[in-house]
PDB file of N, CA and C in Angstrom:
ATOM      1  N   UNK V   1     -34.143 -50.976 -63.395  1.00 38.00           N
ATOM      2  CA  UNK V   1     -33.897 -49.557 -63.388  1.00 38.00           C
ATOM      3  C   UNK V   1     -35.205 -48.829 -63.047  1.00 38.00           C
ATOM      4  N   UNK V   2     -35.153 -47.828 -62.170  1.00 46.00           N
ATOM      5  CA  UNK V   2     -36.360 -47.158 -61.708  1.00 46.00           C
ATOM      6  C   UNK V   2     -37.060 -46.364 -62.803  1.00 46.00           C
ATOM      7  N   UNK V   3     -36.359 -45.906 -63.821  1.00 51.00           N
ATOM      8  CA  UNK V   3     -36.989 -45.148 -64.902  1.00 51.00           C
ATOM      9  C   UNK V   3     -37.815 -46.024 -65.833  1.00 51.00           C
ATOM     10  N   UNK V   4     -37.573 -47.311 -65.813  1.00 57.00           N
ATOM     11  CA  UNK V   4     -38.285 -48.214 -66.713  1.00 57.00           C
ATOM     12  C   UNK V   4     -39.726 -48.453 -66.282  1.00 57.00           C
ATOM     13  N   UNK V   5     -40.021 -48.262 -65.001  1.00 59.00           N
ATOM     14  CA  UNK V   5     -41.365 -48.523 -64.492  1.00 59.00           C
ATOM     15  C   UNK V   5     -42.218 -47.276 -64.445  1.00 59.00           C
ATOM     16  N   UNK V   6     -43.492 -47.468 -64.144  1.00 60.00           N
ATOM     17  CA  UNK V   6     -44.436 -46.359 -64.027  1.00 60.00           C
ATOM     18  C   UNK V   6     -44.337 -45.741 -62.639  1.00 60.00           C
ATOM     19  N   UNK V   7     -44.824 -44.518 -62.502  1.00 64.00           N
ATOM     20  CA  UNK V   7     -44.879 -43.845 -61.212  1.00 64.00           C
ATOM     21  C   UNK V   7     -46.016 -44.437 -60.399  1.00 64.00           C
ATOM     22  N   UNK V   8     -45.714 -44.878 -59.177  1.00 64.00           N
ATOM     23  CA  UNK V   8     -46.726 -45.459 -58.299  1.00 64.00           C
ATOM     24  C   UNK V   8     -46.667 -44.710 -56.974  1.00 64.00           C
ATOM     25  N   UNK V   9     -47.782 -44.060 -56.588  1.00 66.00           N
ATOM     26  CA  UNK V   9     -47.806 -43.317 -55.334  1.00 66.00           C
ATOM     27  C   UNK V   9     -48.384 -44.141 -54.193  1.00 66.00           C
ATOM     28  N   UNK V  10     -49.593 -44.626 -54.343  1.00 69.00           N
ATOM     29  CA  UNK V  10     -50.251 -45.411 -53.296  1.00 69.00           C
ATOM     30  C   UNK V  10     -50.753 -46.712 -53.904  1.00 69.00           C
ATOM     31  N   UNK V  11     -50.564 -47.770 -53.178  1.00 72.00           N
ATOM     32  CA  UNK V  11     -51.009 -49.058 -53.704  1.00 72.00           C
ATOM     33  C   UNK V  11     -50.116 -49.478 -54.849  1.00 72.00           C
ATOM     34  N   UNK V  12     -50.660 -50.229 -55.752  1.00 72.00           N
ATOM     35  CA  UNK V  12     -49.889 -50.695 -56.904  1.00 72.00           C
ATOM     36  C   UNK V  12     -50.386 -50.122 -58.220  1.00 72.00           C
ATOM     37  N   UNK V  13     -51.245 -49.104 -58.155  1.00 74.00           N
ATOM     38  CA  UNK V  13     -51.798 -48.517 -59.373  1.00 74.00           C
ATOM     39  C   UNK V  13     -50.835 -47.479 -59.947  1.00 74.00           C
ATOM     40  N   UNK V  14     -50.503 -47.586 -61.229  1.00 77.00           N
ATOM     41  CA  UNK V  14     -49.629 -46.579 -61.840  1.00 77.00           C
ATOM     42  C   UNK V  14     -50.351 -45.234 -61.942  1.00 77.00           C
ATOM     43  N   UNK V  15     -49.594 -44.154 -61.909  1.00 79.00           N
ATOM     44  CA  UNK V  15     -50.145 -42.801 -61.953  1.00 79.00           C
ATOM     45  C   UNK V  15     -49.756 -42.151 -63.280  1.00 79.00           C
ATOM     46  N   UNK V  16     -50.726 -41.526 -63.928  1.00 83.00           N
ATOM     47  CA  UNK V  16     -50.463 -40.747 -65.132  1.00 83.00           C
ATOM     48  C   UNK V  16     -50.092 -39.336 -64.661  1.00 83.00           C
ATOM     49  N   UNK V  17     -48.832 -38.917 -64.805  1.00 84.00           N
ATOM     50  CA  UNK V  17     -48.407 -37.621 -64.278  1.00 84.00           C
ATOM     51  C   UNK V  17     -49.201 -36.438 -64.835  1.00 84.00           C
ATOM     52  N   UNK V  18     -49.519 -36.468 -66.122  1.00 87.00           N
ATOM     53  CA  UNK V  18     -50.280 -35.365 -66.710  1.00 87.00           C
ATOM     54  C   UNK V  18     -51.654 -35.261 -66.074  1.00 87.00           C
ATOM     55  N   UNK V  19     -52.355 -36.389 -65.927  1.00 88.00           N
ATOM     56  CA  UNK V  19     -53.674 -36.380 -65.281  1.00 88.00           C
ATOM     57  C   UNK V  19     -53.569 -35.927 -63.830  1.00 88.00           C
ATOM     58  N   UNK V  20     -52.494 -36.339 -63.146  1.00 86.00           N
ATOM     59  CA  UNK V  20     -52.312 -35.960 -61.743  1.00 86.00           C
ATOM     60  C   UNK V  20     -52.170 -34.451 -61.611  1.00 86.00           C
ATOM     61  N   UNK V  21     -51.351 -33.826 -62.471  1.00 88.00           N
ATOM     62  CA  UNK V  21     -51.161 -32.380 -62.409  1.00 88.00           C
ATOM     63  C   UNK V  21     -52.434 -31.635 -62.807  1.00 88.00           C
ATOM     64  N   UNK V  22     -53.178 -32.154 -63.773  1.00 91.00           N
ATOM     65  CA  UNK V  22     -54.459 -31.535 -64.140  1.00 91.00           C
ATOM     66  C   UNK V  22     -55.405 -31.569 -62.948  1.00 91.00           C
ATOM     67  N   UNK V  23     -55.434 -32.690 -62.258  1.00 91.00           N
ATOM     68  CA  UNK V  23     -56.275 -32.837 -61.067  1.00 91.00           C
ATOM     69  C   UNK V  23     -55.843 -31.846 -59.980  1.00 91.00           C
ATOM     70  N   UNK V  24     -54.535 -31.667 -59.819  1.00 90.00           N
ATOM     71  CA  UNK V  24     -54.036 -30.713 -58.826  1.00 90.00           C
ATOM     72  C   UNK V  24     -54.481 -29.292 -59.172  1.00 90.00           C
ATOM     73  N   UNK V  25     -54.394 -28.933 -60.436  1.00 91.00           N
ATOM     74  CA  UNK V  25     -54.797 -27.596 -60.873  1.00 91.00           C
ATOM     75  C   UNK V  25     -56.283 -27.371 -60.624  1.00 91.00           C
ATOM     76  N   UNK V  26     -57.107 -28.378 -60.962  1.00 94.00           N
ATOM     77  CA  UNK V  26     -58.555 -28.262 -60.760  1.00 94.00           C
ATOM     78  C   UNK V  26     -58.908 -28.084 -59.292  1.00 94.00           C
ATOM     79  N   UNK V  27     -58.138 -28.708 -58.412  1.00 93.00           N
ATOM     80  CA  UNK V  27     -58.438 -28.604 -56.979  1.00 93.00           C
ATOM     81  C   UNK V  27     -57.783 -27.382 -56.341  1.00 93.00           C
ATOM     82  N   UNK V  28     -57.084 -26.566 -57.145  1.00 91.00           N
ATOM     83  CA  UNK V  28     -56.523 -25.320 -56.636  1.00 91.00           C
ATOM     84  C   UNK V  28     -55.116 -25.428 -56.081  1.00 91.00           C
ATOM     85  N   UNK V  29     -54.492 -26.581 -56.190  1.00 86.00           N
ATOM     86  CA  UNK V  29     -53.120 -26.761 -55.708  1.00 86.00           C
ATOM     87  C   UNK V  29     -52.147 -26.345 -56.806  1.00 86.00           C
ATOM     88  N   UNK V  30     -51.620 -25.122 -56.717  1.00 84.00           N
ATOM     89  CA  UNK V  30     -50.723 -24.629 -57.768  1.00 84.00           C
ATOM     90  C   UNK V  30     -49.256 -24.877 -57.460  1.00 84.00           C
ATOM     91  N   UNK V  31     -48.947 -25.212 -56.220  1.00 84.00           N
ATOM     92  CA  UNK V  31     -47.558 -25.458 -55.809  1.00 84.00           C
ATOM     93  C   UNK V  31     -46.661 -24.298 -56.224  1.00 84.00           C
ATOM     94  N   UNK V  32     -47.120 -23.082 -55.948  1.00 82.00           N
ATOM     95  CA  UNK V  32     -46.330 -21.887 -56.245  1.00 82.00           C
ATOM     96  C   UNK V  32     -46.053 -21.680 -57.723  1.00 82.00           C
ATOM     97  N   UNK V  33     -46.946 -22.113 -58.569  1.00 82.00           N
ATOM     98  CA  UNK V  33     -46.783 -21.955 -60.011  1.00 82.00           C
ATOM     99  C   UNK V  33     -46.168 -23.168 -60.691  1.00 82.00           C
ATOM    100  N   UNK V  34     -45.720 -24.132 -59.909  1.00 87.00           N
ATOM    101  CA  UNK V  34     -45.108 -25.338 -60.472  1.00 87.00           C
ATOM    102  C   UNK V  34     -46.089 -26.115 -61.342  1.00 87.00           C
ATOM    103  N   UNK V  35     -47.376 -26.053 -60.996  1.00 88.00           N
ATOM    104  CA  UNK V  35     -48.385 -26.784 -61.767  1.00 88.00           C
ATOM    105  C   UNK V  35     -48.395 -26.327 -63.228  1.00 88.00           C
ATOM    106  N   UNK V  36     -48.222 -25.026 -63.454  1.00 86.00           N
ATOM    107  CA  UNK V  36     -48.234 -24.509 -64.827  1.00 86.00           C
ATOM    108  C   UNK V  36     -47.023 -25.017 -65.613  1.00 86.00           C
ATOM    109  N   UNK V  37     -45.862 -25.020 -64.957  1.00 87.00           N
ATOM    110  CA  UNK V  37     -44.667 -25.519 -65.626  1.00 87.00           C
ATOM    111  C   UNK V  37     -44.799 -27.014 -65.918  1.00 87.00           C
ATOM    112  N   UNK V  38     -45.306 -27.762 -64.958  1.00 87.00           N
ATOM    113  CA  UNK V  38     -45.464 -29.209 -65.145  1.00 87.00           C
ATOM    114  C   UNK V  38     -46.402 -29.503 -66.311  1.00 87.00           C
ATOM    115  N   UNK V  39     -47.512 -28.766 -66.393  1.00 86.00           N
ATOM    116  CA  UNK V  39     -48.457 -28.991 -67.493  1.00 86.00           C
ATOM    117  C   UNK V  39     -47.841 -28.614 -68.837  1.00 86.00           C
ATOM    118  N   UNK V  40     -47.038 -27.545 -68.863  1.00 84.00           N
ATOM    119  CA  UNK V  40     -46.359 -27.168 -70.103  1.00 84.00           C
ATOM    120  C   UNK V  40     -45.390 -28.257 -70.548  1.00 84.00           C
ATOM    121  N   UNK V  41     -44.590 -28.743 -69.602  1.00 83.00           N
ATOM    122  CA  UNK V  41     -43.572 -29.743 -69.936  1.00 83.00           C
ATOM    123  C   UNK V  41     -44.212 -31.070 -70.315  1.00 83.00           C
ATOM    124  N   UNK V  42     -45.185 -31.512 -69.530  1.00 84.00           N
ATOM    125  CA  UNK V  42     -45.785 -32.823 -69.768  1.00 84.00           C
ATOM    126  C   UNK V  42     -46.676 -32.863 -71.005  1.00 84.00           C
ATOM    127  N   UNK V  43     -47.118 -31.697 -71.470  1.00 81.00           N
ATOM    128  CA  UNK V  43     -47.985 -31.689 -72.651  1.00 81.00           C
ATOM    129  C   UNK V  43     -47.210 -31.407 -73.936  1.00 81.00           C
ATOM    130  N   UNK V  44     -45.887 -31.354 -73.865  1.00 76.00           N
ATOM    131  CA  UNK V  44     -45.062 -31.159 -75.063  1.00 76.00           C
ATOM    132  C   UNK V  44     -45.169 -32.374 -75.970  1.00 76.00           C
ATOM    133  N   UNK V  45     -45.217 -32.152 -77.279  1.00 69.00           N
ATOM    134  CA  UNK V  45     -45.271 -33.297 -78.194  1.00 69.00           C
ATOM    135  C   UNK V  45     -43.970 -34.101 -78.132  1.00 69.00           C
ATOM    136  N   UNK V  46     -44.084 -35.383 -78.336  1.00 69.00           N
ATOM    137  CA  UNK V  46     -42.915 -36.265 -78.284  1.00 69.00           C
ATOM    138  C   UNK V  46     -42.040 -36.125 -79.520  1.00 69.00           C
ATOM    139  N   UNK V  47     -42.586 -35.576 -80.594  1.00 68.00           N
ATOM    140  CA  UNK V  47     -41.808 -35.388 -81.819  1.00 68.00           C
ATOM    141  C   UNK V  47     -41.868 -33.926 -82.226  1.00 68.00           C
ATOM    142  N   UNK V  48     -41.037 -33.565 -83.174  1.00 68.00           N
ATOM    143  CA  UNK V  48     -41.019 -32.182 -83.648  1.00 68.00           C
ATOM    144  C   UNK V  48     -41.966 -31.961 -84.821  1.00 68.00           C
ATOM    145  N   UNK V  49     -42.681 -32.989 -85.235  1.00 69.00           N
ATOM    146  CA  UNK V  49     -43.571 -32.877 -86.394  1.00 69.00           C
ATOM    147  C   UNK V  49     -44.630 -31.805 -86.164  1.00 69.00           C
ATOM    148  N   UNK V  50     -45.276 -31.814 -84.992  1.00 69.00           N
ATOM    149  CA  UNK V  50     -46.306 -30.815 -84.704  1.00 69.00           C
ATOM    150  C   UNK V  50     -45.728 -29.404 -84.709  1.00 69.00           C
ATOM    151  N   UNK V  51     -44.533 -29.250 -84.157  1.00 70.00           N
ATOM    152  CA  UNK V  51     -43.890 -27.938 -84.111  1.00 70.00           C
ATOM    153  C   UNK V  51     -43.563 -27.461 -85.524  1.00 70.00           C
ATOM    154  N   UNK V  52     -43.014 -28.342 -86.336  1.00 75.00           N
ATOM    155  CA  UNK V  52     -42.686 -27.979 -87.716  1.00 75.00           C
ATOM    156  C   UNK V  52     -43.943 -27.612 -88.497  1.00 75.00           C
ATOM    157  N   UNK V  53     -45.016 -28.332 -88.270  1.00 75.00           N
ATOM    158  CA  UNK V  53     -46.281 -28.040 -88.942  1.00 75.00           C
ATOM    159  C   UNK V  53     -46.801 -26.666 -88.506  1.00 75.00           C
ATOM    160  N   UNK V  54     -46.680 -26.360 -87.209  1.00 73.00           N
ATOM    161  CA  UNK V  54     -47.143 -25.070 -86.698  1.00 73.00           C
ATOM    162  C   UNK V  54     -46.330 -23.927 -87.300  1.00 73.00           C
ATOM    163  N   UNK V  55     -45.005 -24.091 -87.385  1.00 74.00           N
ATOM    164  CA  UNK V  55     -44.180 -23.045 -87.982  1.00 74.00           C
ATOM    165  C   UNK V  55     -44.515 -22.859 -89.456  1.00 74.00           C
ATOM    166  N   UNK V  56     -44.751 -23.942 -90.155  1.00 78.00           N
ATOM    167  CA  UNK V  56     -45.120 -23.860 -91.564  1.00 78.00           C
ATOM    168  C   UNK V  56     -46.450 -23.132 -91.719  1.00 78.00           C
ATOM    169  N   UNK V  57     -47.415 -23.490 -90.873  1.00 75.00           N
ATOM    170  CA  UNK V  57     -48.729 -22.846 -90.907  1.00 75.00           C
ATOM    171  C   UNK V  57     -48.592 -21.366 -90.555  1.00 75.00           C
ATOM    172  N   UNK V  58     -47.755 -21.063 -89.556  1.00 74.00           N
ATOM    173  CA  UNK V  58     -47.534 -19.676 -89.148  1.00 74.00           C
ATOM    174  C   UNK V  58     -46.907 -18.853 -90.253  1.00 74.00           C
ATOM    175  N   UNK V  59     -45.963 -19.453 -90.973  1.00 75.00           N
ATOM    176  CA  UNK V  59     -45.319 -18.756 -92.087  1.00 75.00           C
ATOM    177  C   UNK V  59     -46.356 -18.387 -93.146  1.00 75.00           C
ATOM    178  N   UNK V  60     -47.271 -19.296 -93.406  1.00 75.00           N
ATOM    179  CA  UNK V  60     -48.321 -19.026 -94.387  1.00 75.00           C
ATOM    180  C   UNK V  60     -49.318 -17.988 -93.867  1.00 75.00           C
ATOM    181  N   UNK V  61     -49.565 -18.001 -92.555  1.00 75.00           N
ATOM    182  CA  UNK V  61     -50.565 -17.102 -91.970  1.00 75.00           C
ATOM    183  C   UNK V  61     -50.048 -15.664 -91.881  1.00 75.00           C
ATOM    184  N   UNK V  62     -48.794 -15.500 -91.490  1.00 79.00           N
ATOM    185  CA  UNK V  62     -48.234 -14.155 -91.311  1.00 79.00           C
ATOM    186  C   UNK V  62     -47.711 -13.667 -92.661  1.00 79.00           C
ATOM    187  N   UNK V  63     -48.594 -13.043 -93.397  1.00 75.00           N
ATOM    188  CA  UNK V  63     -48.255 -12.538 -94.727  1.00 75.00           C
ATOM    189  C   UNK V  63     -47.664 -11.134 -94.605  1.00 75.00           C
ATOM    190  N   UNK V  64     -47.376 -10.520 -95.743  1.00 72.00           N
ATOM    191  CA  UNK V  64     -46.848  -9.154 -95.734  1.00 72.00           C
ATOM    192  C   UNK V  64     -47.816  -8.179 -95.069  1.00 72.00           C
ATOM    193  N   UNK V  65     -49.111  -8.449 -95.183  1.00 75.00           N
ATOM    194  CA  UNK V  65     -50.099  -7.552 -94.589  1.00 75.00           C
ATOM    195  C   UNK V  65     -50.278  -7.792 -93.092  1.00 75.00           C
ATOM    196  N   UNK V  66     -49.829  -8.941 -92.606  1.00 76.00           N
ATOM    197  CA  UNK V  66     -50.034  -9.274 -91.195  1.00 76.00           C
ATOM    198  C   UNK V  66     -48.746  -9.243 -90.375  1.00 76.00           C
ATOM    199  N   UNK V  67     -47.641  -8.837 -90.949  1.00 78.00           N
ATOM    200  CA  UNK V  67     -46.356  -8.942 -90.262  1.00 78.00           C
ATOM    201  C   UNK V  67     -46.217  -8.021 -89.053  1.00 78.00           C
ATOM    202  N   UNK V  68     -47.084  -7.037 -88.893  1.00 82.00           N
ATOM    203  CA  UNK V  68     -46.983  -6.108 -87.766  1.00 82.00           C
ATOM    204  C   UNK V  68     -47.976  -6.415 -86.646  1.00 82.00           C
ATOM    205  N   UNK V  69     -48.664  -7.528 -86.749  1.00 82.00           N
ATOM    206  CA  UNK V  69     -49.617  -7.910 -85.703  1.00 82.00           C
ATOM    207  C   UNK V  69     -48.892  -8.261 -84.411  1.00 82.00           C
ATOM    208  N   UNK V  70     -49.565  -8.035 -83.298  1.00 87.00           N
ATOM    209  CA  UNK V  70     -49.023  -8.426 -81.995  1.00 87.00           C
ATOM    210  C   UNK V  70     -49.005  -9.952 -81.899  1.00 87.00           C
ATOM    211  N   UNK V  71     -48.071 -10.506 -81.134  1.00 85.00           N
ATOM    212  CA  UNK V  71     -48.003 -11.967 -80.991  1.00 85.00           C
ATOM    213  C   UNK V  71     -49.328 -12.598 -80.568  1.00 85.00           C
ATOM    214  N   UNK V  72     -50.055 -11.933 -79.669  1.00 88.00           N
ATOM    215  CA  UNK V  72     -51.338 -12.471 -79.208  1.00 88.00           C
ATOM    216  C   UNK V  72     -52.350 -12.512 -80.357  1.00 88.00           C
ATOM    217  N   UNK V  73     -52.341 -11.502 -81.205  1.00 86.00           N
ATOM    218  CA  UNK V  73     -53.252 -11.479 -82.354  1.00 86.00           C
ATOM    219  C   UNK V  73     -52.911 -12.585 -83.342  1.00 86.00           C
ATOM    220  N   UNK V  74     -51.612 -12.812 -83.556  1.00 83.00           N
ATOM    221  CA  UNK V  74     -51.190 -13.892 -84.454  1.00 83.00           C
ATOM    222  C   UNK V  74     -51.620 -15.236 -83.891  1.00 83.00           C
ATOM    223  N   UNK V  75     -51.405 -15.428 -82.589  1.00 84.00           N
ATOM    224  CA  UNK V  75     -51.783 -16.690 -81.941  1.00 84.00           C
ATOM    225  C   UNK V  75     -53.283 -16.938 -82.056  1.00 84.00           C
ATOM    226  N   UNK V  76     -54.069 -15.917 -81.776  1.00 85.00           N
ATOM    227  CA  UNK V  76     -55.530 -16.060 -81.868  1.00 85.00           C
ATOM    228  C   UNK V  76     -55.964 -16.330 -83.306  1.00 85.00           C
ATOM    229  N   UNK V  77     -55.393 -15.582 -84.230  1.00 84.00           N
ATOM    230  CA  UNK V  77     -55.751 -15.762 -85.633  1.00 84.00           C
ATOM    231  C   UNK V  77     -55.389 -17.143 -86.150  1.00 84.00           C
ATOM    232  N   UNK V  78     -54.194 -17.628 -85.766  1.00 82.00           N
ATOM    233  CA  UNK V  78     -53.774 -18.965 -86.191  1.00 82.00           C
ATOM    234  C   UNK V  78     -54.678 -20.032 -85.590  1.00 82.00           C
ATOM    235  N   UNK V  79     -55.108 -19.816 -84.351  1.00 83.00           N
ATOM    236  CA  UNK V  79     -56.001 -20.778 -83.705  1.00 83.00           C
ATOM    237  C   UNK V  79     -57.325 -20.857 -84.445  1.00 83.00           C
ATOM    238  N   UNK V  80     -57.902 -19.704 -84.738  1.00 83.00           N
ATOM    239  CA  UNK V  80     -59.174 -19.677 -85.469  1.00 83.00           C
ATOM    240  C   UNK V  80     -58.998 -20.292 -86.856  1.00 83.00           C
ATOM    241  N   UNK V  81     -57.906 -19.939 -87.538  1.00 82.00           N
ATOM    242  CA  UNK V  81     -57.667 -20.486 -88.876  1.00 82.00           C
ATOM    243  C   UNK V  81     -57.503 -22.005 -88.827  1.00 82.00           C
ATOM    244  N   UNK V  82     -56.775 -22.505 -87.818  1.00 80.00           N
ATOM    245  CA  UNK V  82     -56.565 -23.945 -87.684  1.00 80.00           C
ATOM    246  C   UNK V  82     -57.886 -24.668 -87.438  1.00 80.00           C
ATOM    247  N   UNK V  83     -58.685 -24.146 -86.495  1.00 82.00           N
ATOM    248  CA  UNK V  83     -59.969 -24.783 -86.190  1.00 82.00           C
ATOM    249  C   UNK V  83     -60.904 -24.721 -87.391  1.00 82.00           C
ATOM    250  N   UNK V  84     -60.879 -23.608 -88.093  1.00 82.00           N
ATOM    251  CA  UNK V  84     -61.735 -23.462 -89.265  1.00 82.00           C
ATOM    252  C   UNK V  84     -61.303 -24.427 -90.373  1.00 82.00           C
ATOM    253  N   UNK V  85     -60.005 -24.510 -90.611  1.00 81.00           N
ATOM    254  CA  UNK V  85     -59.465 -25.398 -91.647  1.00 81.00           C
ATOM    255  C   UNK V  85     -59.799 -26.857 -91.362  1.00 81.00           C
ATOM    256  N   UNK V  86     -59.813 -27.232 -90.098  1.00 80.00           N
ATOM    257  CA  UNK V  86     -60.068 -28.620 -89.704  1.00 80.00           C
ATOM    258  C   UNK V  86     -61.534 -28.883 -89.358  1.00 80.00           C
ATOM    259  N   UNK V  87     -62.415 -27.987 -89.807  1.00 81.00           N
ATOM    260  CA  UNK V  87     -63.871 -28.152 -89.665  1.00 81.00           C
ATOM    261  C   UNK V  87     -64.325 -28.273 -88.210  1.00 81.00           C
ATOM    262  N   UNK V  88     -63.610 -27.593 -87.297  1.00 80.00           N
ATOM    263  CA  UNK V  88     -63.997 -27.600 -85.882  1.00 80.00           C
ATOM    264  C   UNK V  88     -64.923 -26.427 -85.568  1.00 80.00           C
ATOM    265  N   UNK V  89     -65.012 -25.489 -86.504  1.00 80.00           N
ATOM    266  CA  UNK V  89     -65.911 -24.345 -86.369  1.00 80.00           C
ATOM    267  C   UNK V  89     -66.939 -24.467 -87.485  1.00 80.00           C
ATOM    268  N   UNK V  90     -68.215 -24.415 -87.121  1.00 81.00           N
ATOM    269  CA  UNK V  90     -69.271 -24.543 -88.126  1.00 81.00           C
ATOM    270  C   UNK V  90     -69.207 -23.379 -89.109  1.00 81.00           C
ATOM    271  N   UNK V  91     -69.476 -23.685 -90.369  1.00 82.00           N
ATOM    272  CA  UNK V  91     -69.445 -22.671 -91.412  1.00 82.00           C
ATOM    273  C   UNK V  91     -70.456 -21.569 -91.099  1.00 82.00           C
ATOM    274  N   UNK V  92     -70.019 -20.348 -91.212  1.00 84.00           N
ATOM    275  CA  UNK V  92     -70.880 -19.199 -90.958  1.00 84.00           C
ATOM    276  C   UNK V  92     -70.888 -18.732 -89.514  1.00 84.00           C
ATOM    277  N   UNK V  93     -70.327 -19.522 -88.607  1.00 83.00           N
ATOM    278  CA  UNK V  93     -70.354 -19.165 -87.191  1.00 83.00           C
ATOM    279  C   UNK V  93     -69.573 -17.879 -86.912  1.00 83.00           C
ATOM    280  N   UNK V  94     -68.402 -17.738 -87.523  1.00 82.00           N
ATOM    281  CA  UNK V  94     -67.600 -16.538 -87.301  1.00 82.00           C
ATOM    282  C   UNK V  94     -68.273 -15.301 -87.882  1.00 82.00           C
ATOM    283  N   UNK V  95     -68.917 -15.452 -89.032  1.00 86.00           N
ATOM    284  CA  UNK V  95     -69.630 -14.325 -89.637  1.00 86.00           C
ATOM    285  C   UNK V  95     -70.777 -13.878 -88.738  1.00 86.00           C
ATOM    286  N   UNK V  96     -71.495 -14.847 -88.153  1.00 88.00           N
ATOM    287  CA  UNK V  96     -72.589 -14.510 -87.229  1.00 88.00           C
ATOM    288  C   UNK V  96     -72.048 -13.805 -85.996  1.00 88.00           C
ATOM    289  N   UNK V  97     -70.928 -14.288 -85.472  1.00 85.00           N
ATOM    290  CA  UNK V  97     -70.310 -13.681 -84.293  1.00 85.00           C
ATOM    291  C   UNK V  97     -69.902 -12.240 -84.588  1.00 85.00           C
ATOM    292  N   UNK V  98     -69.256 -12.040 -85.757  1.00 87.00           N
ATOM    293  CA  UNK V  98     -68.812 -10.707 -86.154  1.00 87.00           C
ATOM    294  C   UNK V  98     -70.006  -9.774 -86.341  1.00 87.00           C
ATOM    295  N   UNK V  99     -71.077 -10.275 -86.955  1.00 90.00           N
ATOM    296  CA  UNK V  99     -72.277  -9.464 -87.149  1.00 90.00           C
ATOM    297  C   UNK V  99     -72.894  -9.099 -85.804  1.00 90.00           C
ATOM    298  N   UNK V 100     -72.879 -10.030 -84.867  1.00 89.00           N
ATOM    299  CA  UNK V 100     -73.397  -9.766 -83.525  1.00 89.00           C
ATOM    300  C   UNK V 100     -72.645  -8.641 -82.838  1.00 89.00           C
ATOM    301  N   UNK V 101     -71.325  -8.614 -83.008  1.00 89.00           N
ATOM    302  CA  UNK V 101     -70.517  -7.536 -82.426  1.00 89.00           C
ATOM    303  C   UNK V 101     -70.867  -6.208 -83.082  1.00 89.00           C
ATOM    304  N   UNK V 102     -71.004  -6.208 -84.410  1.00 92.00           N
ATOM    305  CA  UNK V 102     -71.369  -4.976 -85.120  1.00 92.00           C
ATOM    306  C   UNK V 102     -72.720  -4.460 -84.641  1.00 92.00           C
ATOM    307  N   UNK V 103     -73.696  -5.359 -84.528  1.00 93.00           N
ATOM    308  CA  UNK V 103     -75.034  -4.965 -84.076  1.00 93.00           C
ATOM    309  C   UNK V 103     -74.990  -4.398 -82.660  1.00 93.00           C
ATOM    310  N   UNK V 104     -74.211  -5.026 -81.799  1.00 91.00           N
ATOM    311  CA  UNK V 104     -74.086  -4.565 -80.412  1.00 91.00           C
ATOM    312  C   UNK V 104     -73.457  -3.173 -80.366  1.00 91.00           C
ATOM    313  N   UNK V 105     -72.409  -2.953 -81.163  1.00 90.00           N
ATOM    314  CA  UNK V 105     -71.758  -1.646 -81.202  1.00 90.00           C
ATOM    315  C   UNK V 105     -72.693  -0.572 -81.745  1.00 90.00           C
ATOM    316  N   UNK V 106     -73.477  -0.919 -82.769  1.00 92.00           N
ATOM    317  CA  UNK V 106     -74.450   0.037 -83.312  1.00 92.00           C
ATOM    318  C   UNK V 106     -75.480   0.411 -82.259  1.00 92.00           C
ATOM    319  N   UNK V 107     -75.934  -0.576 -81.494  1.00 92.00           N
ATOM    320  CA  UNK V 107     -76.925  -0.321 -80.443  1.00 92.00           C
ATOM    321  C   UNK V 107     -76.348   0.587 -79.365  1.00 92.00           C
ATOM    322  N   UNK V 108     -75.082   0.402 -79.029  1.00 90.00           N
ATOM    323  CA  UNK V 108     -74.432   1.246 -78.017  1.00 90.00           C
ATOM    324  C   UNK V 108     -74.337   2.679 -78.518  1.00 90.00           C
ATOM    325  N   UNK V 109     -73.913   2.845 -79.766  1.00 90.00           N
ATOM    326  CA  UNK V 109     -73.795   4.180 -80.348  1.00 90.00           C
ATOM    327  C   UNK V 109     -75.160   4.845 -80.429  1.00 90.00           C
ATOM    328  N   UNK V 110     -76.169   4.082 -80.830  1.00 90.00           N
ATOM    329  CA  UNK V 110     -77.529   4.615 -80.953  1.00 90.00           C
ATOM    330  C   UNK V 110     -78.069   5.048 -79.592  1.00 90.00           C
ATOM    331  N   UNK V 111     -77.755   4.294 -78.544  1.00 91.00           N
ATOM    332  CA  UNK V 111     -78.264   4.626 -77.211  1.00 91.00           C
ATOM    333  C   UNK V 111     -77.609   5.880 -76.641  1.00 91.00           C
ATOM    334  N   UNK V 112     -76.443   6.239 -77.141  1.00 87.00           N
ATOM    335  CA  UNK V 112     -75.742   7.440 -76.664  1.00 87.00           C
ATOM    336  C   UNK V 112     -76.316   8.713 -77.272  1.00 87.00           C
ATOM    337  N   UNK V 113     -77.017   8.568 -78.394  1.00 78.00           N
ATOM    338  CA  UNK V 113     -77.554   9.759 -79.084  1.00 78.00           C
ATOM    339  C   UNK V 113     -78.982   9.989 -78.759  1.00 78.00           C
TER     340      UNK V 113
END
C-alpha cells in the first residue's frame, strides 16, 4: 500500500514533509499561501493531550479580571506564563524589560518638555 511507505521525491532517500515545507518557506516559495496551511497541518500534535493541557492552562490564566482581554493579549500572556513556568525565561528578565520600557517612556516625556 502506498500510504505505508515514506515520501520519496528523488533517489531513494525518504523526505520529511515538515522539513521540506520549512525549507520551502525559508527559500520564499509560499505556493500562494499553501506553505502556511501545510505547516499548520503538519505541526499539529498527534494526540489531544497538548490541546487539553493548553485549554486547562488557558482556563486558569483567564480569570475574572482578565476575561475582557483581546485574544492576542491572552495568547501573548499565556505564552509568557508558559515559558516562565517552565524556566525558559530567566528570573527577573521580564522585570528588567518592563523597567526598560518605563525608563524609555520617561525619557521621551522628558525630552518633550
